[in-house]
Tab-separated table of C-alpha atoms and ligand atoms in Angstrom:
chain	number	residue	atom	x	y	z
A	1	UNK	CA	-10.815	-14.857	10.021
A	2	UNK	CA	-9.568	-12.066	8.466
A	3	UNK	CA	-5.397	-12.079	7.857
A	4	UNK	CA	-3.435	-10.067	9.839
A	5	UNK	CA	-2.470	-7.687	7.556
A	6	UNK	CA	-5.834	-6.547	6.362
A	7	UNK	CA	-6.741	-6.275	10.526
A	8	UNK	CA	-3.585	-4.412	10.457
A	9	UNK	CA	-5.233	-1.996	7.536
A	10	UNK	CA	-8.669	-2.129	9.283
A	11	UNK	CA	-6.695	-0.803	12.341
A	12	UNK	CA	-6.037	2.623	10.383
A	13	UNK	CA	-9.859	3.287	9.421
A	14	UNK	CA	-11.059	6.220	11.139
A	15	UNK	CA	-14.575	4.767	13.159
A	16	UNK	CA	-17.307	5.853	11.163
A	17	UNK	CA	-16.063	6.453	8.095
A	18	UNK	CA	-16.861	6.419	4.555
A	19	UNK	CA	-14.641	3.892	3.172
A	20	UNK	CA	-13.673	2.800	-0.895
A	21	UNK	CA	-11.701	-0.430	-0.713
A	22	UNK	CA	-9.769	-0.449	-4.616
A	23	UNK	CA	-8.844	-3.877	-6.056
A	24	UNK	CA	-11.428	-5.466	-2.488
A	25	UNK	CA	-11.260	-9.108	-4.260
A	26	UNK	CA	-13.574	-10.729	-2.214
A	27	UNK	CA	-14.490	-7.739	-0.043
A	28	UNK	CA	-13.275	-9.224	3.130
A	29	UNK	CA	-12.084	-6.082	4.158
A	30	UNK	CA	-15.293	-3.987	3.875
A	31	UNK	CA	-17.414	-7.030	5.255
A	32	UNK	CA	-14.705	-6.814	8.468
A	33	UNK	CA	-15.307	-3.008	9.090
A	34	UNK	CA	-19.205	-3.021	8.566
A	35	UNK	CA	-18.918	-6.518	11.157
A	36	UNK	CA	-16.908	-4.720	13.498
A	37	UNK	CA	-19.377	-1.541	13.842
A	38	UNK	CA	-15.869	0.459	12.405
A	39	UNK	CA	-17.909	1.637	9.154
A	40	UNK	CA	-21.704	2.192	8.274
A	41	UNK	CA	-21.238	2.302	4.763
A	42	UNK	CA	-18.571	0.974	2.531
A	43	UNK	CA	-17.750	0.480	-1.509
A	44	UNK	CA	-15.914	-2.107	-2.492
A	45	UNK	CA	-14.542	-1.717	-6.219
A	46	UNK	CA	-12.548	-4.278	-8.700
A	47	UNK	CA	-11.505	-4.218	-12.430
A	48	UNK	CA	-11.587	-7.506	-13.051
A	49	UNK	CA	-14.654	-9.708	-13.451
A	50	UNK	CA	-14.141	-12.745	-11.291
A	51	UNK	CA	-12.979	-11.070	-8.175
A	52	UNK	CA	-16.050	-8.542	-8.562
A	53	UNK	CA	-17.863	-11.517	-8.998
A	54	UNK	CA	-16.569	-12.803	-5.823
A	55	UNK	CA	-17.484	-9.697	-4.236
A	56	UNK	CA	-20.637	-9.190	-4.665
A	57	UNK	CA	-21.075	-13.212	-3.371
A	58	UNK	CA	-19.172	-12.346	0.362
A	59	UNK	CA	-21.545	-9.163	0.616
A	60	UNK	CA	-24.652	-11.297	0.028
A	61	UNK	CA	-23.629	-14.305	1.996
A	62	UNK	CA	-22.663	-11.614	4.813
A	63	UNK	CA	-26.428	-9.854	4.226
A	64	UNK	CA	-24.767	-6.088	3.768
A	65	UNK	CA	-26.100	-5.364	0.390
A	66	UNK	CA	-27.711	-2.042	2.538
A	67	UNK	CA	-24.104	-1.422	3.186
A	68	UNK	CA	-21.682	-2.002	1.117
A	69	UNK	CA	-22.225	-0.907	-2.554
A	70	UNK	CA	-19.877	-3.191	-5.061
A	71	UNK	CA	-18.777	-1.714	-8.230
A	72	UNK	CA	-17.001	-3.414	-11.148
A	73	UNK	CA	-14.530	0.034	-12.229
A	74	UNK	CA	-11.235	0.730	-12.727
A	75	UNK	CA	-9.282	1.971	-9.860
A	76	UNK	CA	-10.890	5.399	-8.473
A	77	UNK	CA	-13.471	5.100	-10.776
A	78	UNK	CA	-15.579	3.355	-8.541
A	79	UNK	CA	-15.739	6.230	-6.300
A	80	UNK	CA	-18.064	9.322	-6.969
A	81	UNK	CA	-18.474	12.375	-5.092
A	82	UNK	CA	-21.415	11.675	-4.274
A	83	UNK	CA	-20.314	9.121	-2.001
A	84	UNK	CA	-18.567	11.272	0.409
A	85	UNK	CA	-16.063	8.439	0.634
A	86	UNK	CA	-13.277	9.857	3.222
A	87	UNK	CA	-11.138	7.091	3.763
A	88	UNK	CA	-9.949	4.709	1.045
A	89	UNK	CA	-7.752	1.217	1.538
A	90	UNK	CA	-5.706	-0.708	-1.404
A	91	UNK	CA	-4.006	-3.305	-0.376
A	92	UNK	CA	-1.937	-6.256	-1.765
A	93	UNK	CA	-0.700	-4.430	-5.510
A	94	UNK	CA	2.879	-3.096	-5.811
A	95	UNK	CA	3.404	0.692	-4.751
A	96	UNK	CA	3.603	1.638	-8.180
A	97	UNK	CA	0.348	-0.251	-9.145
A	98	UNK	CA	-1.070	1.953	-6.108
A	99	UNK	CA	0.306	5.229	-6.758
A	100	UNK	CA	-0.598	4.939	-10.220
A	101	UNK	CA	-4.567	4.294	-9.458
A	102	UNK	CA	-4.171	7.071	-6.874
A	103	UNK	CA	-3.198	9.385	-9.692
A	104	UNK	CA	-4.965	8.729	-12.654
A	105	UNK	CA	-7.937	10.546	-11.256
A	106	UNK	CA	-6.970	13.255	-8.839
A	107	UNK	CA	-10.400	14.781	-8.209
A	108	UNK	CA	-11.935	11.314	-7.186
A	109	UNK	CA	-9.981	12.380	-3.757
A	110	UNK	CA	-11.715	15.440	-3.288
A	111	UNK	CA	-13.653	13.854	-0.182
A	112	UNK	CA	-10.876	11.933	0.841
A	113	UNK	CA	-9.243	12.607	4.115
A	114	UNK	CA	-7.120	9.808	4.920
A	115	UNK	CA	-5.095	6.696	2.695
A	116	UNK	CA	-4.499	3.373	4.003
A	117	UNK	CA	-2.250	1.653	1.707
A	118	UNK	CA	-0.733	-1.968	1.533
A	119	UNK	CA	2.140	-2.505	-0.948
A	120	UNK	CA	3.497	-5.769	-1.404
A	121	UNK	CA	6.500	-4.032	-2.591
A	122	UNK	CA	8.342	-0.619	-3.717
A	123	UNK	CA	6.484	1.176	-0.813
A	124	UNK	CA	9.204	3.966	-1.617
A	125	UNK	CA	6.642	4.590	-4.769
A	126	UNK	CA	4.260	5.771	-2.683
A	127	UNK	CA	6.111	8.312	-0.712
A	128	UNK	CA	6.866	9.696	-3.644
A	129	UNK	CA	3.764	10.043	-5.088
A	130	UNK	CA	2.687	11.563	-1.445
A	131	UNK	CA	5.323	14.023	-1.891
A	132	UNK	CA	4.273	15.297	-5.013
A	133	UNK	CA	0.447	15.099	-4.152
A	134	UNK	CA	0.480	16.968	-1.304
A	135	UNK	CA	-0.548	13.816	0.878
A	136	UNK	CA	2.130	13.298	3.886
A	137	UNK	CA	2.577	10.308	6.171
A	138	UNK	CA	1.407	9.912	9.080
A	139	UNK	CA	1.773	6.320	10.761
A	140	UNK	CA	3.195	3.317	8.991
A	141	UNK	CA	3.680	-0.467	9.864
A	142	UNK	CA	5.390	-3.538	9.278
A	143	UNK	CA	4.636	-7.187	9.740
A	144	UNK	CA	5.196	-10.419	8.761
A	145	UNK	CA	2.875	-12.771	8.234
A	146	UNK	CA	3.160	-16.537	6.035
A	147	UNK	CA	6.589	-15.422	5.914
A	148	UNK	CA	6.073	-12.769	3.962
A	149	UNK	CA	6.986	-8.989	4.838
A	150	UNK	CA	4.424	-6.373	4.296
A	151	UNK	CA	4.048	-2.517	4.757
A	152	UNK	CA	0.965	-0.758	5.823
A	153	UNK	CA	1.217	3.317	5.146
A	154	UNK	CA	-1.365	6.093	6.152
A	155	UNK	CA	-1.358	9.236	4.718
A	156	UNK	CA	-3.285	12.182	5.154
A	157	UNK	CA	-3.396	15.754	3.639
A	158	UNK	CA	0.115	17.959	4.363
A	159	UNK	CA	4.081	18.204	3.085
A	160	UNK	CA	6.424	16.851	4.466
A	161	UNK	CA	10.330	17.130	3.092
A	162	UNK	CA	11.469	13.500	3.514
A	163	UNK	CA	15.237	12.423	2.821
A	164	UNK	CA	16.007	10.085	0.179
A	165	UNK	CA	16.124	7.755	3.686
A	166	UNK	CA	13.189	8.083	4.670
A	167	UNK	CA	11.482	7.853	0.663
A	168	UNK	CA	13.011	4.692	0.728
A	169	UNK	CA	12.189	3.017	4.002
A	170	UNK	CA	9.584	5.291	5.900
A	171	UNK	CA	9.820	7.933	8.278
A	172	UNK	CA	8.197	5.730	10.859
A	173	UNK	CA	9.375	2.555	10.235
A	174	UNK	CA	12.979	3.480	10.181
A	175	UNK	CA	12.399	5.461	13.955
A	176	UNK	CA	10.970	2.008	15.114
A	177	UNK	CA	14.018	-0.305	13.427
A	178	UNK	CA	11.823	-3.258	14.740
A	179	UNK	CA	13.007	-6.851	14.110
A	180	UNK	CA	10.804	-7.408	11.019
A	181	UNK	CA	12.548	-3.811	9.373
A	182	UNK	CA	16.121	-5.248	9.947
A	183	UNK	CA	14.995	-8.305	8.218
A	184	UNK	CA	13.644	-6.991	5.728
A	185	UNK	CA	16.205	-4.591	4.719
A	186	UNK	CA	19.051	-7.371	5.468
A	187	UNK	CA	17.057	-8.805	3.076
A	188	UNK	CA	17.571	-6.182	0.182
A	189	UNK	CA	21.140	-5.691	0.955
A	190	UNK	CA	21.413	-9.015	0.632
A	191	UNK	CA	19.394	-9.353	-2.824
A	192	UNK	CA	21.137	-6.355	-3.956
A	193	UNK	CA	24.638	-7.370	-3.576
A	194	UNK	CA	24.079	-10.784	-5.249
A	195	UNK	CA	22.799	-8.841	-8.147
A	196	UNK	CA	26.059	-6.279	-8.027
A	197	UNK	CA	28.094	-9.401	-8.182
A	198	UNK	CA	25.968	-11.116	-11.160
A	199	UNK	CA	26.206	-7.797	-13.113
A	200	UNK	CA	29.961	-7.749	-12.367
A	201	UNK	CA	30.336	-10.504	-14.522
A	202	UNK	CA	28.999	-8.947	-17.463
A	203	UNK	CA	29.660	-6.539	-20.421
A	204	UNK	CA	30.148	-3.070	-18.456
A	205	UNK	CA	27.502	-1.130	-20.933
A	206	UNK	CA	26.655	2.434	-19.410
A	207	UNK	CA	23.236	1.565	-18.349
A	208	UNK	CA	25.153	-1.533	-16.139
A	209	UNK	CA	27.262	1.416	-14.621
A	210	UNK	CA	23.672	3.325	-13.734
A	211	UNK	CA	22.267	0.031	-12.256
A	212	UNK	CA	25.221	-0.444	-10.168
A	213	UNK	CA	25.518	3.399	-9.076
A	214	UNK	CA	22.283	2.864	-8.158
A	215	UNK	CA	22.383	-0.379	-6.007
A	216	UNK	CA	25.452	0.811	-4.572
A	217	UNK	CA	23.721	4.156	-3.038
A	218	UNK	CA	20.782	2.416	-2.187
A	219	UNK	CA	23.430	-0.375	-0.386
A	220	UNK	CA	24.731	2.508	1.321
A	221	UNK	CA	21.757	4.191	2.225
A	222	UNK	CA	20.096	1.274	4.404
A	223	UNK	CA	23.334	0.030	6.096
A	224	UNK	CA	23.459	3.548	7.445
A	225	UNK	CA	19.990	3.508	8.714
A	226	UNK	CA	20.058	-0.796	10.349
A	227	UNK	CA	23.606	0.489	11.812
B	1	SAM	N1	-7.195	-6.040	-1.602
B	1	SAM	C1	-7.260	-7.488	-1.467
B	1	SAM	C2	-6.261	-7.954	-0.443
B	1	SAM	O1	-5.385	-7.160	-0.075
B	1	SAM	O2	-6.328	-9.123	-0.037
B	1	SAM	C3	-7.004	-8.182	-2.814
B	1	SAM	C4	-5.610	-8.071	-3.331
B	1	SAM	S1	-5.463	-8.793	-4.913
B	1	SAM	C5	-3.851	-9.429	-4.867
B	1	SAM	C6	-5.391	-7.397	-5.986
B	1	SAM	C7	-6.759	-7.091	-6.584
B	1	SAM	O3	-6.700	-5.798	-7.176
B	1	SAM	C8	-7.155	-8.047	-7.681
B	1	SAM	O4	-8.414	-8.613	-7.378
B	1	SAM	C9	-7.218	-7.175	-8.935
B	1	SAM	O5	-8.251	-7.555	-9.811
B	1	SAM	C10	-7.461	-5.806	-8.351
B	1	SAM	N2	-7.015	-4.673	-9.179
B	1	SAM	C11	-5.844	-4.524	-9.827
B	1	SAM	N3	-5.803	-3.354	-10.489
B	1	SAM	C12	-6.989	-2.731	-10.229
B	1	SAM	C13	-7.571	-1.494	-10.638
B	1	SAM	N4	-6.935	-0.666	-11.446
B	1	SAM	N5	-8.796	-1.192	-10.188
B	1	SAM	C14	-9.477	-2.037	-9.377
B	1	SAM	N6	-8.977	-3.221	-8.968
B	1	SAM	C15	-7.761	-3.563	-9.396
């Protein structure tokens, strides 16, 4: 059974749409969209060997070979225009790992009408990215599952002016406040003070002062938003 965060990514992808999973391990997530009648036709792409390896085993033991094409390429690479991919997923890598496969090749998006992106963590590096790409937000979700908190974003094409709020904990998810937000973001406060304190205890260089400036706007940006 697929986990409930890559159902909660599935969830996102459009029905009937040409979809480029990035970094698909074991293609579990293309294998659950072709199952489910979401997608006709899906690529599933990974840099590294073993997990391509593992890949092209779960599309062969699933019998979609005539659907689901598995390349071994780095990031975008495994997409060409040819494809007419128009949705693409990457899940389970840091936001930065994400943004920065997003933009390496910028024209491997040409066909690409919608993002569905999992980061494990720094989801803010995304928005960014989004900001500067001309991709804007459109839904985004939260959930916790194996005690562990994740984020689901979708973008699509448009600007958007988000505050430094928002960049840092989403548009949407900060509207919502559900439980799992507040506990996550107790969470950081929580991380982030004990690292304020640690820090207080050492020599007060100026790039100390910056990481404390830093935590301390951050601090003060997310009690605003869970108060
Ligand atoms: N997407 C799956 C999921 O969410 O369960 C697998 C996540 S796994 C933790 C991350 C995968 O991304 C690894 O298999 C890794 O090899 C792959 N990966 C990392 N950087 C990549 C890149 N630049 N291009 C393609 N795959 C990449």
């Amino acid at each position: 059974k697929l986990s409930k965060r890559l159902q909660t990514v599935a969830a996102y992808v459009p029905q009937n749409a040409v979809v480029a999973d990035i970094g698909s391990d074991h293609a579990y997530l293309p294998c659950y969209l072709v199952h489910q009648g979401i997608v006709q036709k899906a690529i599933a792409g990974e840099v590294v060997k073993g997990p391509y390896e593992s890949a092209c085993k779960e599309v062969r033991t699933e019998q979609l070979q005539d659907k689901i094409t598995v390349r071994l390429a780095d990031g975008m690479e495994a997409v060409e225009h040819e494809d007419g991919v128009t949705a693409v997923t990457i899940a389970g890598m840091g936001g930065p790992l994400i943004a920065s496969i997003l933009n390496k090749d910028l024209t491997r998006l040409q066909t690409v009408e919608r993002l569905i992106l999992q980061p494990n963590i720094h989801a803010m590096a995304i928005r960014v990215w989004a900001k500067q790409n001309g991709w804007k937000v459109i839904d985004e979700a939260i959930l916790k599952e194996d005690r562990k908190i994740y984020e689901v974003l979708v973008l699509e094409h448009g600007t958007e002016d988000l505050t430094e709020a928002e960049l840092l904990v989403g548009p949407y998810l900060m509207r919502e406040k559900n439980d799992v937000f507040v506990e996550k973001w107790t969470g950081e406060v929580k991380q982030w003070q004990q690292i304020l304190a640690s820090i207080a205890e050492v020599e007060q260089t100026e790039a100390i002062q910056e990481k404390q400036k830093e935590l301390h706007a951050k601090i003060a940006i997310v009690k605003d938003v869970l108060a």
